Coordinates of C-alpha atoms in Angstrom, one line a residue:
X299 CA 6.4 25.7 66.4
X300 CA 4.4 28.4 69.4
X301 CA 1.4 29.4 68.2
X302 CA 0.2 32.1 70.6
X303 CA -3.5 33.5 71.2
X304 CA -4.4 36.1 73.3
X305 CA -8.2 36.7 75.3
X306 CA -9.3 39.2 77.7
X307 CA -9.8 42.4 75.6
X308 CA -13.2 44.5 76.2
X309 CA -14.3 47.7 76.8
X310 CA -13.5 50.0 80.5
X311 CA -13.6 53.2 81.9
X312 CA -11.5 55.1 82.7
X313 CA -9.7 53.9 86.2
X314 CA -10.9 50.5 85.3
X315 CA -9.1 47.4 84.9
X316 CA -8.6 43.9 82.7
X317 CA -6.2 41.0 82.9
X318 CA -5.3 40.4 79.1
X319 CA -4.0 36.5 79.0
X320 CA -1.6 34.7 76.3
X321 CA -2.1 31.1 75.8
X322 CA 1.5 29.5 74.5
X323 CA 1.0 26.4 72.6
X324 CA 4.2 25.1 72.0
X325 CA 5.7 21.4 71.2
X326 CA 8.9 21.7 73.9
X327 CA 9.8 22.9 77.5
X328 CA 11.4 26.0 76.0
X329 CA 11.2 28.8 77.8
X330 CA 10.6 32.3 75.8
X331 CA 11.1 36.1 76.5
X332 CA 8.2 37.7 76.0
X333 CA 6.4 40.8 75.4
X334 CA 3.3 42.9 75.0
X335 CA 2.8 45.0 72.3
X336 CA -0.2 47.5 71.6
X337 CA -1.1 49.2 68.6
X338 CA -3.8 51.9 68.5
X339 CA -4.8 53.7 64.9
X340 CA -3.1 55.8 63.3
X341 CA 0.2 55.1 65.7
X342 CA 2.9 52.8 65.4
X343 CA 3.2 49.8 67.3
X344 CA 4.7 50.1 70.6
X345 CA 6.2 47.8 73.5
X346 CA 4.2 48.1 77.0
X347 CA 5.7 45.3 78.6
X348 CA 8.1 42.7 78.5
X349 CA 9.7 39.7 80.7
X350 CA 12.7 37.5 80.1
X351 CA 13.1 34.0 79.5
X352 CA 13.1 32.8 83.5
X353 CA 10.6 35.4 84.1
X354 CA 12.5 37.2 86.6
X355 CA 13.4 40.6 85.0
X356 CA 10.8 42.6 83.7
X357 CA 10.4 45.6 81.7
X358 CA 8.1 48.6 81.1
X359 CA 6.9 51.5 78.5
X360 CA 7.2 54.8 81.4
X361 CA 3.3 55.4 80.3
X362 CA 2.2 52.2 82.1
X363 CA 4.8 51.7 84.6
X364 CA 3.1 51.3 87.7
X365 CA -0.3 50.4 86.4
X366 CA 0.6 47.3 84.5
X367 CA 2.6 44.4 85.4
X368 CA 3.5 41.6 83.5
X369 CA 3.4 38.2 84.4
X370 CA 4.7 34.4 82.4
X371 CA 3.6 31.1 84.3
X372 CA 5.6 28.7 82.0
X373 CA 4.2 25.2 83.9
X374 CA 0.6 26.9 82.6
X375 CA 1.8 28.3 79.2
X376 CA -0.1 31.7 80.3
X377 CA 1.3 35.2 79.5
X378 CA -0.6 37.4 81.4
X379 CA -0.8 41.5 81.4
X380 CA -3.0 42.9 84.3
X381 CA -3.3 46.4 83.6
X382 CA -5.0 48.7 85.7
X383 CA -6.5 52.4 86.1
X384 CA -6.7 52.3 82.5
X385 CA -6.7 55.8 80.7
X386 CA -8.2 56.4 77.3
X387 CA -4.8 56.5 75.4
X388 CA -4.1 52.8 76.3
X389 CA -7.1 51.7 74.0
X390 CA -5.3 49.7 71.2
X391 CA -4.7 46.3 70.0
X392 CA -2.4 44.3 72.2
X393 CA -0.5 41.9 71.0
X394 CA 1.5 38.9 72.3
X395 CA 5.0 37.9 71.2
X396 CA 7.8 35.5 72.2
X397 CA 11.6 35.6 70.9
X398 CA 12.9 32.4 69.8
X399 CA 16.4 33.1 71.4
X400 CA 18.2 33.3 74.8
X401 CA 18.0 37.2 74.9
X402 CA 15.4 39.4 75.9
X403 CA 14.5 41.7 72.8
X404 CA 12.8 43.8 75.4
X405 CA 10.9 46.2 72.9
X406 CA 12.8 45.4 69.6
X407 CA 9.5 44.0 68.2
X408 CA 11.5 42.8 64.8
X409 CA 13.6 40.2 67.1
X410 CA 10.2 38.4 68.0
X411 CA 9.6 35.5 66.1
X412 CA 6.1 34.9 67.2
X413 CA 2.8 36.8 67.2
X414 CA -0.5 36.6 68.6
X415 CA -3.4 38.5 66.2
X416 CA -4.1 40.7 68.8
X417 CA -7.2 41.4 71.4
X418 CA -8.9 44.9 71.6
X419 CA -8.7 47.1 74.3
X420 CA -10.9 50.1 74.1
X421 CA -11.1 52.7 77.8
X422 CA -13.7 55.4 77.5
X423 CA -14.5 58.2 79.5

């Protein structure tokens, strides 16, 4: 079973910056792809980021490319998303999720089998 739990949410302005972290609790060595996921109201859920299993190829929505980078220390269990010169439409709920498979589902949010509940992210002006 992974139970995953994600911290570093707040509130920014605009050009700011957080580190949003993903702690993996897990009862094996497994190795996951994984992803970030935001959600803001009234939208749809959407990928921002994802990395595969070995955490050596990783992926990006073209809104954030550049200003967020994604990031999976598996000897720490720690997902991490460090997101920078934040703009107001990145405030959402972002979510953490891992794929219990050896693909990467990259954005395909119904092939991840595991969910964080989410940490707010809110960037005003």
């Amino acid at each position: 079973q992974v139970h995953l739990m994600e911290s570093g949410g707040g509130s920014v302005q605009v050009g700011g910056s957080l580190r949003l972290s993903c702690t993996i609790s897990k009862d094996s060595d497994k190795k996951y792809a994984m992803a970030w996921f935001r959600q803001a109201p009234g939208k749809a859920r959407e990928g921002v980021a994802s990395i595969n299993w070995p955490g050596n190829q990783d992926y990006y929505e073209d809104s954030v490319r550049g200003r967020f980078t994604i990031t999976k220390d598996d000897a720490k269990n720690i997902l991490a998303l460090e997101m920078n010169n934040l703009r107001p439409e990145d405030t959402a709920i972002y979510y953490c999720a891992a794929a219990d498979g050896w693909y990467n589902p990259i954005f395909q949010a119904h092939m991840y089998d595991y969910w964080g509940r989410g940490t707010q992210v809110t960037v005003s002006l």
